[in-house]
mmCIF file of C-alpha atoms in Angstrom:
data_model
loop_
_atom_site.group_PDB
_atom_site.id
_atom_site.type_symbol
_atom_site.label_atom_id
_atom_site.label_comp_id
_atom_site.label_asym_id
_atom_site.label_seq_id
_atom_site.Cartn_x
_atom_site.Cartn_y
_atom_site.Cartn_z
ATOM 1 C CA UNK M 1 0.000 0.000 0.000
ATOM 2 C CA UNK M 2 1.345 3.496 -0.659
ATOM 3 C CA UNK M 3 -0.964 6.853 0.237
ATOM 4 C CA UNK M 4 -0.342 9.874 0.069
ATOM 5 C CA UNK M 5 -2.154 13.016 2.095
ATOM 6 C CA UNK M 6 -2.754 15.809 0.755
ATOM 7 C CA UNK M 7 -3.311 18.797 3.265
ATOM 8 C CA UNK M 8 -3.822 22.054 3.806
ATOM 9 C CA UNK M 9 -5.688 24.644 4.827
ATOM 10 C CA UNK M 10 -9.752 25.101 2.695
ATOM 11 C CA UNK M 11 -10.109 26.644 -0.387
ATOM 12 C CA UNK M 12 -5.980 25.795 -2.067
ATOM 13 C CA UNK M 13 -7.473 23.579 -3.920
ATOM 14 C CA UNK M 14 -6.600 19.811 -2.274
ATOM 15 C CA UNK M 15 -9.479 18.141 -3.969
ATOM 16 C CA UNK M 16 -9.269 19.062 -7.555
ATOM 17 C CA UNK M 17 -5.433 18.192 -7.190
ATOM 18 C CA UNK M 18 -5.792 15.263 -5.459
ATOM 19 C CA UNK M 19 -8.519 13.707 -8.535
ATOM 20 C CA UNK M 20 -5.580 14.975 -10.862
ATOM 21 C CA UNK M 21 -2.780 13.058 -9.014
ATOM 22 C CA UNK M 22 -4.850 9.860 -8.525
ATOM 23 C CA UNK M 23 -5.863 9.668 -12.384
ATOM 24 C CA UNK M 24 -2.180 10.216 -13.349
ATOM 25 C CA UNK M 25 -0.682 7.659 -10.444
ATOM 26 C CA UNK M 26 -3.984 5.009 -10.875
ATOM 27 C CA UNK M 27 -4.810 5.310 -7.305
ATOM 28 C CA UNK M 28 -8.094 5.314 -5.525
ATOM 29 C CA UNK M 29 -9.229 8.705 -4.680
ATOM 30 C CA UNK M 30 -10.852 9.742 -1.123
ATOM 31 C CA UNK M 31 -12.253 12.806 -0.159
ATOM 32 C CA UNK M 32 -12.733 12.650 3.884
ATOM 33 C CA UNK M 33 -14.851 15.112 3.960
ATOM 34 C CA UNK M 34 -17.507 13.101 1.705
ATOM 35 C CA UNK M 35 -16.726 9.744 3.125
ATOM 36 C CA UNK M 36 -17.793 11.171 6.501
ATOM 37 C CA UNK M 37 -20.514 13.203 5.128
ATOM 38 C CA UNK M 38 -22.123 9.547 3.713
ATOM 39 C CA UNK M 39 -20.941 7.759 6.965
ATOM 40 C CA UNK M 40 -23.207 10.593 9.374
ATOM 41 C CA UNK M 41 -26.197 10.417 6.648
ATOM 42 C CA UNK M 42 -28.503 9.705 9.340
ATOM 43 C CA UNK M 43 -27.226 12.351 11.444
ATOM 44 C CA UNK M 44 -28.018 15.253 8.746
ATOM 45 C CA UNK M 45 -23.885 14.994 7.183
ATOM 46 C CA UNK M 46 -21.035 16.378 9.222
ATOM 47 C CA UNK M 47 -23.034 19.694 9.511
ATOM 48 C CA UNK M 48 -25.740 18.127 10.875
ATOM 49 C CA UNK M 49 -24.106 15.999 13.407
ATOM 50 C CA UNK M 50 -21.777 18.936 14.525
ATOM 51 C CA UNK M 51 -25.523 20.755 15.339
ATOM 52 C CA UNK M 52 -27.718 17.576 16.875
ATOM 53 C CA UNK M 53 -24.578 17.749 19.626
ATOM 54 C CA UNK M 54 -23.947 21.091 20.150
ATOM 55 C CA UNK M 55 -27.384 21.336 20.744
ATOM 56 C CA UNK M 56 -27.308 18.604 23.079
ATOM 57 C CA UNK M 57 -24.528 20.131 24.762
ATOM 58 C CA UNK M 58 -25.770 23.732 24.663
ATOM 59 C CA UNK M 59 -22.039 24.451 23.111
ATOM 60 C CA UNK M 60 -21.184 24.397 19.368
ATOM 61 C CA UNK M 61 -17.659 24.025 19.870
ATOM 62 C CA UNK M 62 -18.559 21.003 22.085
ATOM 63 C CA UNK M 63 -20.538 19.396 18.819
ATOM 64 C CA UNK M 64 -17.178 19.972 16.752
ATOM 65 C CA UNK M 65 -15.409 18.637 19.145
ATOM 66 C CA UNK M 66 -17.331 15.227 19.137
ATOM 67 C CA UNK M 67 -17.436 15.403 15.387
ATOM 68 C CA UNK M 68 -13.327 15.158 15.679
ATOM 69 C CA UNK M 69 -13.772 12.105 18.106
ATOM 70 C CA UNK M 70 -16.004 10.249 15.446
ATOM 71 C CA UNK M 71 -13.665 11.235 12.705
ATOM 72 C CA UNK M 72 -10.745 9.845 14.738
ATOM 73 C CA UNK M 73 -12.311 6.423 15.240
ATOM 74 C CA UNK M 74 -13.805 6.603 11.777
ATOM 75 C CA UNK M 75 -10.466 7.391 10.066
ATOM 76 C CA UNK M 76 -8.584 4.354 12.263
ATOM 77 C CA UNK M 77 -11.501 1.460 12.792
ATOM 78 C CA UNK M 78 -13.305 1.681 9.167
ATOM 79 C CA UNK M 79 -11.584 3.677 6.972
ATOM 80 C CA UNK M 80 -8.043 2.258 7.021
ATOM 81 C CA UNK M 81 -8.977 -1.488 6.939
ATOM 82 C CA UNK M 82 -11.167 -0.960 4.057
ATOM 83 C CA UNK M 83 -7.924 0.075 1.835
ATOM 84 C CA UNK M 84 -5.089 -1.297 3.651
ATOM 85 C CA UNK M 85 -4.330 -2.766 0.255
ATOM 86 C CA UNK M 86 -5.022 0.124 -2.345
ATOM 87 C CA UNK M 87 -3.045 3.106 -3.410
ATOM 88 C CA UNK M 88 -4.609 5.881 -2.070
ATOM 89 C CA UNK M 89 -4.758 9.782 -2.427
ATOM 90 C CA UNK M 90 -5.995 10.842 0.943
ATOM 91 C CA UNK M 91 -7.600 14.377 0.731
ATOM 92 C CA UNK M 92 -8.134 15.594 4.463
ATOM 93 C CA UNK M 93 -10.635 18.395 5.344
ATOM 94 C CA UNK M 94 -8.392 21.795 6.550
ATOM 95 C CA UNK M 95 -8.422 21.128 10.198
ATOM 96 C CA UNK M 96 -8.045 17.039 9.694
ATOM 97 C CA UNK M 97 -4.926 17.138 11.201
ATOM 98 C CA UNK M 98 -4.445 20.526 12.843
ATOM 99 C CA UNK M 99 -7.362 22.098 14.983
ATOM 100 C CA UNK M 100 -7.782 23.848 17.975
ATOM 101 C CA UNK M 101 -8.711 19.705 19.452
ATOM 102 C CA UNK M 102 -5.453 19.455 19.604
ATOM 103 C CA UNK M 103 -5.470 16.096 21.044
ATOM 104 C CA UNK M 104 -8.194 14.684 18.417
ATOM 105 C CA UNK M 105 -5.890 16.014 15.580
ATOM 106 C CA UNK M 106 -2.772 15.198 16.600
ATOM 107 C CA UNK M 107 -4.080 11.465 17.188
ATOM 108 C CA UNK M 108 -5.504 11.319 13.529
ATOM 109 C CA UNK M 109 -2.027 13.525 12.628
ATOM 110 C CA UNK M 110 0.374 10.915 13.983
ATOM 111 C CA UNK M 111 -1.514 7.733 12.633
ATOM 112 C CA UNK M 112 -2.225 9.047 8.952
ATOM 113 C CA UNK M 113 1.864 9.783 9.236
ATOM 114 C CA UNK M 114 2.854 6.558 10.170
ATOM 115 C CA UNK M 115 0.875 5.222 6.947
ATOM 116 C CA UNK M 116 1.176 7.952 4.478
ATOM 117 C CA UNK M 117 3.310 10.981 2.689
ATOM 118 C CA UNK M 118 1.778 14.459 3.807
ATOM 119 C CA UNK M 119 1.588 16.639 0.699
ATOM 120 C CA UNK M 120 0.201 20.414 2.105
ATOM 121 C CA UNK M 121 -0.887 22.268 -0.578
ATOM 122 C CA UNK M 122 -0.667 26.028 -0.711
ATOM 123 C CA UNK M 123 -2.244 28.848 -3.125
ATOM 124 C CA UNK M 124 1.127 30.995 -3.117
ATOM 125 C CA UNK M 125 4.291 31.615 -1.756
ATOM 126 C CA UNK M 126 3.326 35.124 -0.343
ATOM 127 C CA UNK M 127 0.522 34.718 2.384
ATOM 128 C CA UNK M 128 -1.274 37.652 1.358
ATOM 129 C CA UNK M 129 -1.903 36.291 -2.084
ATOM 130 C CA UNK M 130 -2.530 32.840 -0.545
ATOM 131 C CA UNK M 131 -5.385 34.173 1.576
ATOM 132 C CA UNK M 132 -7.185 36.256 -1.387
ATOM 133 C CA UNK M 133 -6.896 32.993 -3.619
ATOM 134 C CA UNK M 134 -8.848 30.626 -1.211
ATOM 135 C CA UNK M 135 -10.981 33.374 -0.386
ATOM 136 C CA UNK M 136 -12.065 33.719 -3.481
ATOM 137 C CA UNK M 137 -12.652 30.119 -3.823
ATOM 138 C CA UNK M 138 -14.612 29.971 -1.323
ATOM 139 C CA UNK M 139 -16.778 32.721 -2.382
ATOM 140 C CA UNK M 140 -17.786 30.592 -5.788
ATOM 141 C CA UNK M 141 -18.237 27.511 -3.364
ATOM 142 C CA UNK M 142 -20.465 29.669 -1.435
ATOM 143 C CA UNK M 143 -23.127 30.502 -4.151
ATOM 144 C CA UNK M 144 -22.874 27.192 -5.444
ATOM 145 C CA UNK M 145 -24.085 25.998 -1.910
ATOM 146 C CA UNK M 146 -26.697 28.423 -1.992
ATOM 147 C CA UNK M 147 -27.431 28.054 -5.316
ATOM 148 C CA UNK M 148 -27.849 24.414 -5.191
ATOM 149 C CA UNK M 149 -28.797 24.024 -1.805
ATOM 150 C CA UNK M 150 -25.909 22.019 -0.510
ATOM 151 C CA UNK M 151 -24.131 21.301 2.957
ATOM 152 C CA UNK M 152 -21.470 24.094 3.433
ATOM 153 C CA UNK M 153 -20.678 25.321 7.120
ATOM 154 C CA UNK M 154 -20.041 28.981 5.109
ATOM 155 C CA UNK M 155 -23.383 29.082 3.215
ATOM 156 C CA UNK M 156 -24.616 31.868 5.613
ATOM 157 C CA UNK M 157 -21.327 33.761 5.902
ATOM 158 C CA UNK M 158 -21.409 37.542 4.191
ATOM 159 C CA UNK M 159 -18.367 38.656 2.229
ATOM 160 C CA UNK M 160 -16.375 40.237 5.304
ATOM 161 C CA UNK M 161 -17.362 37.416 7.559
ATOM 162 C CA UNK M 162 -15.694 34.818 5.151
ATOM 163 C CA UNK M 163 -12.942 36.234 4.435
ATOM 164 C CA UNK M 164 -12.256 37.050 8.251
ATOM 165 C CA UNK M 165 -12.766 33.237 8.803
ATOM 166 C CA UNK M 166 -10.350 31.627 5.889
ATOM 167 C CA UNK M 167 -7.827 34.737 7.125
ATOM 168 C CA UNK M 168 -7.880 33.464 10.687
ATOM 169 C CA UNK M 169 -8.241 29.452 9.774
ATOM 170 C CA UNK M 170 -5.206 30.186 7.334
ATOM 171 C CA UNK M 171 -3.224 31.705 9.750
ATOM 172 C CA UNK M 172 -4.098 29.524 12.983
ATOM 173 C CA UNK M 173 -3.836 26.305 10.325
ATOM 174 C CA UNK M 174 -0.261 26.789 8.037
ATOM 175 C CA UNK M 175 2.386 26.887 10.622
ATOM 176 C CA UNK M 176 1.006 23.309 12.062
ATOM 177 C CA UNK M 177 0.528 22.098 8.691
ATOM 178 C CA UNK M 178 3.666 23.008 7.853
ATOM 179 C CA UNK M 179 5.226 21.291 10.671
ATOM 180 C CA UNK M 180 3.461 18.125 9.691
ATOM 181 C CA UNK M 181 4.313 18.315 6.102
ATOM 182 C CA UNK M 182 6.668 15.676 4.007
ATOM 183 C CA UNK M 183 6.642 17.933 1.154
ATOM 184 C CA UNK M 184 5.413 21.958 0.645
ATOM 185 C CA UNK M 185 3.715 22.492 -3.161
ATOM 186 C CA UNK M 186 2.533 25.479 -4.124
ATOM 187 C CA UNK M 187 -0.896 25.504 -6.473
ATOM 188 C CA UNK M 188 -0.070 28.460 -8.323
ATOM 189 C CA UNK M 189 -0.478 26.841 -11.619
ATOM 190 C CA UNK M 190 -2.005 24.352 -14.013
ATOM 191 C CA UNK M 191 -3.631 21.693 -12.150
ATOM 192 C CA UNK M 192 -1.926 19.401 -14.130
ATOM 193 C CA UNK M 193 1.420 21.220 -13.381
ATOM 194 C CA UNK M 194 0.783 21.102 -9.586
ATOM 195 C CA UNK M 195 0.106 17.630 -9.707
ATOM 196 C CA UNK M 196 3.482 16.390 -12.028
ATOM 197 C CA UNK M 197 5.377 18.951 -8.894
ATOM 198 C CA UNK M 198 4.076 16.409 -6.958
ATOM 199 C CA UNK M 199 4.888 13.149 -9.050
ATOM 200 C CA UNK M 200 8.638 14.721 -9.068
ATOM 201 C CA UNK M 201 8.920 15.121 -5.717
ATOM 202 C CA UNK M 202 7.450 11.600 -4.623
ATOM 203 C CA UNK M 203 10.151 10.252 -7.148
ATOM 204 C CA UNK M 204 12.702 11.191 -5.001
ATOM 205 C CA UNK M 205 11.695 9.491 -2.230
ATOM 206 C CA UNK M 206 12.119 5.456 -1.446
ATOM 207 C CA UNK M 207 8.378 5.163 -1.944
ATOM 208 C CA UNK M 208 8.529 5.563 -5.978
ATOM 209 C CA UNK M 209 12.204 4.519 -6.371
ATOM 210 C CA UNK M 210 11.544 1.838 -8.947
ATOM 211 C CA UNK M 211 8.764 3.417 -10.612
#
């Protein structure tokens, strides 16, 4: 088995990288954030699970916080034995592996390491430019939420409110991620290009040596 994990804070553009890099490599592709989303279907999605319990708890923070839990054990007890013999591209949510549950994230931070390559992902170089580019992202994801009426914990963010929110999730997130990281690529260009940065990199380690 060889994965690699792609992180990094929302909005650089993980996902539509990670499809890229698993269609050039043949590996199976896994968005977390849709695996759980199909895994708490009965709970509403992760958005609706997060709410039931920090309802429950009269704390939202306190519903996050046992959404991390269940993503810990779903990551380790169901996930992992279910591809323990595939290649894998593992795209992880922005605070996967680096959140203010510290303990959570650093628990699903040390296992995915043990198994995988950690690939973060950033817009740009210069942070400035980094946090414009996933915020306006995550502007087009909002009003595609809204449009279509999907699950999006932003959908009822205005403009200033977003971009306060990527801003301080960029800044709280990158020097973690960072810290975590195998390998640093920047998404600056092509998709394709970003992914083949990737490819080149990977070839220099053990893992693709006879590739």
């Amino acid at each position: 088995m060889v994965m690699i994990t792609l992180v990094g804070p929302r909005g650089v553009g993980k996902s539509t990288v990670g499809k890229d890099l698993a269609e050039k490599l043949d590996f199976k592709f896994i968005d977390l954030d849709k695996y759980m989303m199909k895994y708490l279907e009965e709970d509403g999605g992760i958005m609706g699970y997060t709410k039931k319990y920090g309802e429950k708890l009269n704390d939202v923070s306190k519903g996050w916080h046992k959404y991390m839990k269940k993503l810990k054990e779903y990551i380790i007890t169901i996930l992992f034995p279910s591809i323990k013999n595939e290649n894998v591209i593992l795209d992880c949510g922005g605070g996967t592996t680096y959140s203010e549950f510290k303990e959570e994230s650093k628990q699903i931070a040390d296992f995915l390491k043990s198994k995988s390559t950690f690939v973060l992902i950033e817009a740009d170089k210069d942070s400035k430019k980094t946090i414009n580019n996933i915020f306006s992202r995550e502007l087009e994801r909002r009003e595609s939420a809204r449009k279509n009426e999907r699950e999006y914990a932003l959908k009822d963010f205005d403009d200033e409110q977003l971009y306060e929110k990527v801003k301080g999730d960029y800044e709280f997130r990158i020097k973690g991620l960072k810290s975590q990281a195998d390998m640093v690529i920047i998404n600056n260009k092509k998709i394709g290009d970003t992914s083949l940065k990737i490819i080149q990199e990977l070839k220099k380690e053990i893992l693709f040596e006879n590739n």
